[in-house]
Short mmCIF file of C-alpha atoms in Angstrom, two decimals:
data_model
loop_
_atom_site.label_atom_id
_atom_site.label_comp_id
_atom_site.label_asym_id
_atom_site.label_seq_id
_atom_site.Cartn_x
_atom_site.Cartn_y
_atom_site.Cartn_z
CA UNK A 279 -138.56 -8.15 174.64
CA UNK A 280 -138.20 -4.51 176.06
CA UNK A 281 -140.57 -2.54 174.52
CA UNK A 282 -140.06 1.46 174.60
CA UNK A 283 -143.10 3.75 174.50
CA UNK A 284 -142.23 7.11 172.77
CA UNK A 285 -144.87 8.50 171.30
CA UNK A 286 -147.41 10.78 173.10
CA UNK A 287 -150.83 10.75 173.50
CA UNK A 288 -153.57 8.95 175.76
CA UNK A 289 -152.82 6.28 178.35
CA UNK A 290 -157.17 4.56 177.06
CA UNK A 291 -158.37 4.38 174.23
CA UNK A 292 -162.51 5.25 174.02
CA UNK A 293 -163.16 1.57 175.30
CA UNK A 294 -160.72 2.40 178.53
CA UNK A 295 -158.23 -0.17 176.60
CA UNK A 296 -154.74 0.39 177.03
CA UNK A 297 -153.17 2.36 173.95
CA UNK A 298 -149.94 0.79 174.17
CA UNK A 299 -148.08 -1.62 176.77
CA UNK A 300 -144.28 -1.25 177.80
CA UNK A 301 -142.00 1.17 179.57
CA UNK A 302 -140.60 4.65 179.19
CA UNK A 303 -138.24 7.35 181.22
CA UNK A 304 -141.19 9.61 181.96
CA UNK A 305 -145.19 9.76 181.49
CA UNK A 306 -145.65 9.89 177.84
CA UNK A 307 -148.67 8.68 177.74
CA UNK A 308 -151.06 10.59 179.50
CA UNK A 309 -153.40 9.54 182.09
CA UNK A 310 -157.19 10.40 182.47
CA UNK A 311 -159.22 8.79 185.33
CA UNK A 312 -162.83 10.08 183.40
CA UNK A 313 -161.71 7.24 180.39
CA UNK A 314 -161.39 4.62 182.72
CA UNK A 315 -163.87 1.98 182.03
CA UNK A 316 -162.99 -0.50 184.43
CA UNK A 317 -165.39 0.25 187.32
CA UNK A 318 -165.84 3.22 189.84
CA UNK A 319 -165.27 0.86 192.81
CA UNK A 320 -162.05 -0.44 191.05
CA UNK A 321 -160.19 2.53 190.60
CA UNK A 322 -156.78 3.14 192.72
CA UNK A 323 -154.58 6.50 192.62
CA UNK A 324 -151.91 6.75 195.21
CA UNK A 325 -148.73 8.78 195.91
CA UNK A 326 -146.00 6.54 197.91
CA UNK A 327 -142.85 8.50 198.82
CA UNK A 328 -139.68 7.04 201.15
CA UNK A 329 -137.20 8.93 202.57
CA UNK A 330 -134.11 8.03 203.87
CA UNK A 331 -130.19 7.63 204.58
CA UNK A 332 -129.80 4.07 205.77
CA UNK A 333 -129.96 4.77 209.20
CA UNK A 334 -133.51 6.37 209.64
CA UNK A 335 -136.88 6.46 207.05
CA UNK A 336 -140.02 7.76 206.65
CA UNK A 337 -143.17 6.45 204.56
CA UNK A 338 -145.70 8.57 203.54
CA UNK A 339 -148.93 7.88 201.24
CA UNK A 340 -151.81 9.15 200.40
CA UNK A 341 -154.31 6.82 198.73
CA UNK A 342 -157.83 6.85 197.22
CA UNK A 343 -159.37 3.25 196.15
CA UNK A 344 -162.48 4.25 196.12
CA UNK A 345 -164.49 2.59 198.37
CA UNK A 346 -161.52 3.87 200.76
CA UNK A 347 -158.76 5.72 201.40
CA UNK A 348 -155.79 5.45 202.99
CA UNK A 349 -153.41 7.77 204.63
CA UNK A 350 -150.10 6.61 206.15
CA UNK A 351 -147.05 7.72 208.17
CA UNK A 352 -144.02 5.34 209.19
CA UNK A 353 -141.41 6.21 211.17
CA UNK A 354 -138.13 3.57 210.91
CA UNK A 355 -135.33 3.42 212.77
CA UNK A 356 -132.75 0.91 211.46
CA UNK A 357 -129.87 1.47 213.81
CA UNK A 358 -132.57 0.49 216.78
CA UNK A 359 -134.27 -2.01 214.80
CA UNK A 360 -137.87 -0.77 215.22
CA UNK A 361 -140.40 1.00 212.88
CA UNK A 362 -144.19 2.79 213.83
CA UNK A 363 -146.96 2.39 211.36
CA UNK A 364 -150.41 4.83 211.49
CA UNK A 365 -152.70 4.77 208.53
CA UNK A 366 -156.15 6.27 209.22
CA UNK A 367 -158.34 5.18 206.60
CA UNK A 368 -161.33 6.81 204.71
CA UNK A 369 -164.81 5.38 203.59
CA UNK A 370 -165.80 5.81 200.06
CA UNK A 371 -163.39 8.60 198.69
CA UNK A 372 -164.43 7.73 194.97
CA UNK A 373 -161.70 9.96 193.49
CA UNK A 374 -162.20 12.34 195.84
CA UNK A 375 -158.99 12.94 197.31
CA UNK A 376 -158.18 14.77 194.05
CA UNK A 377 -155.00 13.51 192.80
CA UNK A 378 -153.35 15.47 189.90
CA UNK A 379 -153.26 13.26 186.71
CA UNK A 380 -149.48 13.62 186.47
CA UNK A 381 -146.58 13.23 188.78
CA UNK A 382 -145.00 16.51 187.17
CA UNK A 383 -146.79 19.54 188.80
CA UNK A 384 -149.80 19.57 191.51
CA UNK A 385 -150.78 19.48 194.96
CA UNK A 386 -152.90 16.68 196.91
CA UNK A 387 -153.76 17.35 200.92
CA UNK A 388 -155.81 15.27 203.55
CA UNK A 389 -156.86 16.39 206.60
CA UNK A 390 -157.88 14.55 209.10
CA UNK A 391 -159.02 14.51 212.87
CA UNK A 392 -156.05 13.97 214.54
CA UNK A 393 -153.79 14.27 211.46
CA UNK A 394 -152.63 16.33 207.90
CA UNK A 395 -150.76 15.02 205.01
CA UNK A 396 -149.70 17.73 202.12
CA UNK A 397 -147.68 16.82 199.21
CA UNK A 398 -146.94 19.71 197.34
CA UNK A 399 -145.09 19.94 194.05
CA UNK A 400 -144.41 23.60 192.09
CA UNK A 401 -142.55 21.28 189.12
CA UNK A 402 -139.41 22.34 190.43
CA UNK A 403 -139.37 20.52 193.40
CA UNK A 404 -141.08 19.00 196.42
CA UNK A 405 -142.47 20.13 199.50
CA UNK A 406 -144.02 16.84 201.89
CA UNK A 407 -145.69 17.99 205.53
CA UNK A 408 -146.97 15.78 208.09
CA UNK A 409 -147.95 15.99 211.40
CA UNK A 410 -149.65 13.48 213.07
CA UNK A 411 -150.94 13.24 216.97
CA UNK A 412 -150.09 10.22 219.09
CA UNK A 413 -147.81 8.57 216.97
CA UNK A 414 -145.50 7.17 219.46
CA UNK A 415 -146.34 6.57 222.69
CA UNK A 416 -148.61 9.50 223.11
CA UNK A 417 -145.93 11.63 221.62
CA UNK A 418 -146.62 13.49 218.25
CA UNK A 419 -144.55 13.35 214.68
CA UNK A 420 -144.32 16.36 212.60
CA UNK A 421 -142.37 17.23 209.67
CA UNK A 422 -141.61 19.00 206.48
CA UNK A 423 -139.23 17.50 203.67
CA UNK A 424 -138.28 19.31 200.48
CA UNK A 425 -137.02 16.67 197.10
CA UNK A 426 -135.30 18.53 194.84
CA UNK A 427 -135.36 17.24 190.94
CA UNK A 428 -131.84 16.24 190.38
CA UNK A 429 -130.51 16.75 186.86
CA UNK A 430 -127.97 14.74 184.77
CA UNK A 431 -124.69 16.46 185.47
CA UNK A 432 -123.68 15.42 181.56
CA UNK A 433 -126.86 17.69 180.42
CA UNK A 434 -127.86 20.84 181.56
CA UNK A 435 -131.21 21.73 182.68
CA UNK A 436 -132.39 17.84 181.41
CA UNK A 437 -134.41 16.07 184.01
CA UNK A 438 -133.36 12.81 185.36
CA UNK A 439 -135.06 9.30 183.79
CA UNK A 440 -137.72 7.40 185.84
CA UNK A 441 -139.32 4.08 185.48
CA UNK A 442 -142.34 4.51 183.68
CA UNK A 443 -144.84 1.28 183.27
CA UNK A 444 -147.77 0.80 181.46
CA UNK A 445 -149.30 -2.80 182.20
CA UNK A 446 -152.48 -4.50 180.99
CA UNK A 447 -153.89 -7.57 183.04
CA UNK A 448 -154.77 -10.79 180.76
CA UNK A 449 -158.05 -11.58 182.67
CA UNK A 450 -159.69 -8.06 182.14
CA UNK A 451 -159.45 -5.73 179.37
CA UNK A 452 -160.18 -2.66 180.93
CA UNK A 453 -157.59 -3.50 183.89
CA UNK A 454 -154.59 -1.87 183.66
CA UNK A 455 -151.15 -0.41 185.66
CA UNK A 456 -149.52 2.29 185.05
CA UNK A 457 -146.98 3.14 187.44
CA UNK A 458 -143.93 5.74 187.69
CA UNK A 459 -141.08 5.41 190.14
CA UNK A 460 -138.66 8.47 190.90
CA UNK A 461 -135.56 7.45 192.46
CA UNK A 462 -132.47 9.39 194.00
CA UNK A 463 -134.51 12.78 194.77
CA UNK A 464 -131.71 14.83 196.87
CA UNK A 465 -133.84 15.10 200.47
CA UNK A 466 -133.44 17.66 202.72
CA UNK A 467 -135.79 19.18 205.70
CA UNK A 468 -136.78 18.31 209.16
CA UNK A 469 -138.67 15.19 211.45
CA UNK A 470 -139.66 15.89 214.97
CA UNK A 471 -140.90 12.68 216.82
CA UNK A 472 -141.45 13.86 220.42
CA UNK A 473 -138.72 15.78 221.78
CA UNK A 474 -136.59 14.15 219.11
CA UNK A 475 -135.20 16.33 216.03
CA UNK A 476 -133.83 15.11 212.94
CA UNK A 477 -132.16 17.53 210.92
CA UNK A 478 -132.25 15.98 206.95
CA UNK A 479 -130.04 18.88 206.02
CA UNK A 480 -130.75 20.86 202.52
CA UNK A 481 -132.07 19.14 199.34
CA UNK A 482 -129.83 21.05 197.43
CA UNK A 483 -126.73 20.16 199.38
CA UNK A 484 -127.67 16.01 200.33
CA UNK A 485 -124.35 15.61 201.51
CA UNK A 486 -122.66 18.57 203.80
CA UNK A 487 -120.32 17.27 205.44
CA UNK A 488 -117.93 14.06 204.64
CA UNK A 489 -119.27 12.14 207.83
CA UNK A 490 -122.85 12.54 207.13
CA UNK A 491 -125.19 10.03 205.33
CA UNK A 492 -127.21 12.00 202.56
CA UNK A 493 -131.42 11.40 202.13
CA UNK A 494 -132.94 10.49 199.14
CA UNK A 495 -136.65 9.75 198.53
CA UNK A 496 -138.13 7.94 196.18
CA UNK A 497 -141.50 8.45 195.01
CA UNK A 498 -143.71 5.41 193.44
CA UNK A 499 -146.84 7.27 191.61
CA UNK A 500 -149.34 5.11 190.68
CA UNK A 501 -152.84 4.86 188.70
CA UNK A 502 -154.79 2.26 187.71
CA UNK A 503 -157.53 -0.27 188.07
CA UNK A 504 -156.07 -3.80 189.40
CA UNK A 505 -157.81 -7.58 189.32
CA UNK A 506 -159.26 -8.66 192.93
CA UNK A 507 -155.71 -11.13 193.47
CA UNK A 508 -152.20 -10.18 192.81
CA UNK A 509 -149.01 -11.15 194.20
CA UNK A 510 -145.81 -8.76 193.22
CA UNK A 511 -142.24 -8.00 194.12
CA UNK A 512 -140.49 -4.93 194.08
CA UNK A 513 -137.14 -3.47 195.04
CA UNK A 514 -135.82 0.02 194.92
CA UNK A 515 -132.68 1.59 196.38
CA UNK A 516 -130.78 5.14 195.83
CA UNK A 517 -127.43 6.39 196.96
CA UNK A 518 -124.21 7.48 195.89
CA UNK A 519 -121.66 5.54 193.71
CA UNK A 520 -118.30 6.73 192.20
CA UNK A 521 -119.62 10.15 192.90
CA UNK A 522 -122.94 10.20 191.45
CA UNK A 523 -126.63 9.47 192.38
CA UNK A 524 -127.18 5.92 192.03
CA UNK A 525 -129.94 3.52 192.11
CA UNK A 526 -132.23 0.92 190.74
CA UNK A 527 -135.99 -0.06 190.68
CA UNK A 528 -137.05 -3.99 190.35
CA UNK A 529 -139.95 -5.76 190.34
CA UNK A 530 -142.34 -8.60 189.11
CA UNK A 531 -145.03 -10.67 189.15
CA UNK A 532 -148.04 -8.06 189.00
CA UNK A 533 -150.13 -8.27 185.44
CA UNK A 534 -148.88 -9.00 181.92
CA UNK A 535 -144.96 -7.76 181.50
CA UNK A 536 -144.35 -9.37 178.65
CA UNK A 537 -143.77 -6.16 176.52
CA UNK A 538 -141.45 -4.88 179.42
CA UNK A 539 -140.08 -5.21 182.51
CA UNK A 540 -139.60 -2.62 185.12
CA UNK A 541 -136.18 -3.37 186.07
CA UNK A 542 -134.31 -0.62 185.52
CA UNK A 543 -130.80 1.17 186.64
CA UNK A 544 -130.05 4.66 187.26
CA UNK A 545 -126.64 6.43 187.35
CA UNK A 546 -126.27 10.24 186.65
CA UNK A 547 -129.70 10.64 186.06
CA UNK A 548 -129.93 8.02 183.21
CA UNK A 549 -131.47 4.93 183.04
CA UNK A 550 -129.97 1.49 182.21
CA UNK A 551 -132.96 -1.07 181.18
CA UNK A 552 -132.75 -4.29 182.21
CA UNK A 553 -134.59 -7.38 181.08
CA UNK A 554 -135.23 -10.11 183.89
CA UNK A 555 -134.20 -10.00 187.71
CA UNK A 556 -135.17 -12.75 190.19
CA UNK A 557 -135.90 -12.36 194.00
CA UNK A 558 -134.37 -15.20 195.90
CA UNK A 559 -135.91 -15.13 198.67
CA UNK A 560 -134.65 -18.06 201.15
CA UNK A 561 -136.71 -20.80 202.77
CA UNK A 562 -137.25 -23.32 205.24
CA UNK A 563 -137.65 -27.11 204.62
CA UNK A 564 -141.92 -26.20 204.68
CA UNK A 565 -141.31 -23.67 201.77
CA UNK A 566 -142.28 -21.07 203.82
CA UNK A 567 -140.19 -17.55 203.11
CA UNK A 568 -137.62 -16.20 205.40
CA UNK A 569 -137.76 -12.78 204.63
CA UNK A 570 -134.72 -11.94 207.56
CA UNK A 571 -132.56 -14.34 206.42
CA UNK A 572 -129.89 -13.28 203.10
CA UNK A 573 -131.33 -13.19 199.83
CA UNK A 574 -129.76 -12.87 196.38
CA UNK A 575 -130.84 -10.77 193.55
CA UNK A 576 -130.17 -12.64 189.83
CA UNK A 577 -130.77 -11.61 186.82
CA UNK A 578 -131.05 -13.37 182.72
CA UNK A 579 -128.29 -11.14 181.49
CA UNK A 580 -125.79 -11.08 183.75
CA UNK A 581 -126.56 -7.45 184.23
CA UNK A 582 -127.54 -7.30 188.25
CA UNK A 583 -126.43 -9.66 190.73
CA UNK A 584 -126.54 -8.95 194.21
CA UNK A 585 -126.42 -10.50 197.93
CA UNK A 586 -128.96 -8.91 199.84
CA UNK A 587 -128.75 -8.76 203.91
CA UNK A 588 -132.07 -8.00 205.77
CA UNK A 589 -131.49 -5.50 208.81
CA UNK A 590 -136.02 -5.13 209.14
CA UNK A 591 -138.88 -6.73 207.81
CA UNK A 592 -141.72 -4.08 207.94
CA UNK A 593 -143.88 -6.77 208.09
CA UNK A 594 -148.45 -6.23 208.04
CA UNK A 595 -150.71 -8.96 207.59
CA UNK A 596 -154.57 -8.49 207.51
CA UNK A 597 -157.21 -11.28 206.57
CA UNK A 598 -161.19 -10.28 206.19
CA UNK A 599 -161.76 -13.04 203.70
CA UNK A 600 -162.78 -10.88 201.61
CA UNK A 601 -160.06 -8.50 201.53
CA UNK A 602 -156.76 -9.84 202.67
CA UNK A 603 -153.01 -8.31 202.31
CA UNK A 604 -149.95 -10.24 203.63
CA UNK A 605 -147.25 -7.45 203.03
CA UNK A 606 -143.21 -8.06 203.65
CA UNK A 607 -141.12 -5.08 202.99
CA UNK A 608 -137.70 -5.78 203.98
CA UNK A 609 -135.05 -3.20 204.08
CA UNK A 610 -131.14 -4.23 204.02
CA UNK A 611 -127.93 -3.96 202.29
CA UNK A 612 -127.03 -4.73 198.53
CA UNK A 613 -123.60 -5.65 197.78
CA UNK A 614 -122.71 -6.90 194.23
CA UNK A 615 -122.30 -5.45 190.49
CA UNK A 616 -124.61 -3.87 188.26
CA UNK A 617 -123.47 -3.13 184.48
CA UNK A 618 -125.29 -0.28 182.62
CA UNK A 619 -126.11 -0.24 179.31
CA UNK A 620 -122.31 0.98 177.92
CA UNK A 621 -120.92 -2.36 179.63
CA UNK A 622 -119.66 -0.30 182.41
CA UNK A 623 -119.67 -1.91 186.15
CA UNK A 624 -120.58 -0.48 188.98
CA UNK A 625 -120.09 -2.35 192.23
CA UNK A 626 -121.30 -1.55 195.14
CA UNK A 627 -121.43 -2.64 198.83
CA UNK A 628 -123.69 -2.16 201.85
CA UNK A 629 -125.98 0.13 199.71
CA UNK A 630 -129.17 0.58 201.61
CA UNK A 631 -132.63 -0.02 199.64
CA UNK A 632 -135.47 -2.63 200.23
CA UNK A 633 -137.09 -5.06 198.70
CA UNK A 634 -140.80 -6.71 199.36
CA UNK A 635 -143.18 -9.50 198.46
CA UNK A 636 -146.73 -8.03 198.88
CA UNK A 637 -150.42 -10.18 198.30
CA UNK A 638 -153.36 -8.90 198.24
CA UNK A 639 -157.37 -9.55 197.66
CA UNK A 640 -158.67 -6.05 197.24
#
């Protein structure tokens, strides 16, 4: 069952219920942290964005969960095979940050001591800063990176589909997810890491030259109020195919999907829904996951089936007891098919995304 939300109108009802469970292309219903109901301390807003071309990335988030926040810049370099992590965190933010309650239009900033993130967003496009000191070896990263909107070539002036998700959690009413992801955002702009420069080139123009490898980012917005243990998977990937933005956003295993999945295909700005996709992630003769050795990607229909091949595992592992997160987000190559909704195939080969298994206590 794939069930489409498309009528408007609150995300909680006056118990901080959720109105209606399922999917949709953009955020119709509408979110409002002052109805949550689920606990202060429970609450988690965050703004995830990647950028990338296959051959670098960078990761930027800006979090509030509450009883902390947490701010984070990556740096990846997948040619070299190595990737830099810093994520200052912040005690007791309790909404504070001051997220805007839609992914549409509005501004959130953190500054810190040694360190700014600024995600601005006029509803016509982007605009991400960083800057942060001793990143690297006592060198300092620094950036600005501009996502345009990209609209579907076959519509004028229409906005491209997302993945829209609005998930309730069996063991507690007023728990709920409700997550957006944006995916082939034309990326353009500028990293300086040290004396290096990276030149994105212009968000309006991804792709200026034949030789060069465009940027898209992908932003994963999310609000909502989770149960202490969860274990999910999720894949994303954008690109060109045939001539036209391509990608795809997977995932499973986090709260009660049986209304609708979030596996979902996008080519020319519209989305394909899918039902069921598997992770097969390979093991050893223990059972133990080896997250750098080939996966495949299956799914119930038919519809996506892919060979995965690792080139990083962004791998972080912390254990308090209390709070513990054992995170694998492994970047690679996709070759295989993927049939949208009209029956129509699109195959594709060495087409850079990632995909992760993340646990957590939190």
């Amino acid at each position: 069952m794939q069930h489409k939300i498309i009528t408007r109108g609150p995300l909680l009802d006056e118990n901080g219920h959720l109105t209606e469970a399922g999917y949709s292309t953009s955020l119709v219903l509408d979110y409002d942290r002052s109805a949550i109901r689920g606990g202060k301390l429970r609450i988690k807003e965050w703004d995830y964005y990647l950028i990338t071309n296959g051959h670098i990335g960078v990761a930027l988030t800006i979090a509030d969960n509450s009883y902390m926040g947490l701010d984070s810049i990556s740096f990846l370099d997948f040619d070299e095979g190595w990737e830099i992590t810093r994520s200052p965190m912040r005690i007791m933010t309790m909404g504070k940050t001051g997220f805007p309650a839609t992914s549409s239009k509005g501004d959130v900033e953190i500054f810190g001591k040694d360190y700014f993130l600024s995600f601005k967003n006029d509803g016509s496009g982007r605009t991400l800063s960083f800057k942060m000191d001793k990143f690297r070896d006592g060198d300092a990263i620094r950036g600005e990176i501009k996502l345009a909107n990209p609209l579907r070539e076959a519509v004028a002036d229409t906005h491209s589909d997302t993945m829209v998700i609005s998930t309730p959690f069996p063991e507690k009413q007023t728990a709920f997810y409700y997550n957006q992801k944006i995916n082939c955002m034309p990326a353009g702009g500028f990293v300086d890491l040290g004396d290096r420069h990276i030149d994105l080139g212009d968000a309006n123009n991804p792709q200026p030259d034949a030789k060069a490898s465009p940027f898209f980012g992908l932003l994963d917005w999310g609000r909502g109020v989770w149960t202490y243990k969860n274990t999910w998977y999720w894949g994303s990937a954008s690109g060109m195919a045939n001539g036209k933005p391509f990608g795809f956003n997977l995932g499973y295993g986090f709260g009660d999907t049986s209304a609708a999945s979030e596996n979902m295909l996008f080519y020319d700005g519209v989305a394909h829904k899918l039902s069921q996709v598997t992770f097969n992630i390979p093991k050893d003769d223990n059972g133990n996951e080896l997250y750098e050795e080939p996966w495949t990607f299956t799914s119930d229909d038919g519809r996506f089936e892919m060979d995965f091949v690792p080139v990083m595992d962004r791998a972080s592992k912390t254990d308090f007891k209390i709070l513990c997160s054992d995170q694998h987000q492994v970047f690679g190559r996709f070759t295989g098919k993927a049939i949208l909704d009209d029956g129509t195939e699109i195959e594709i080969k060495d087409f850079f995304g990632f995909a992760e298994k993340v646990f957590n206590k939190w």
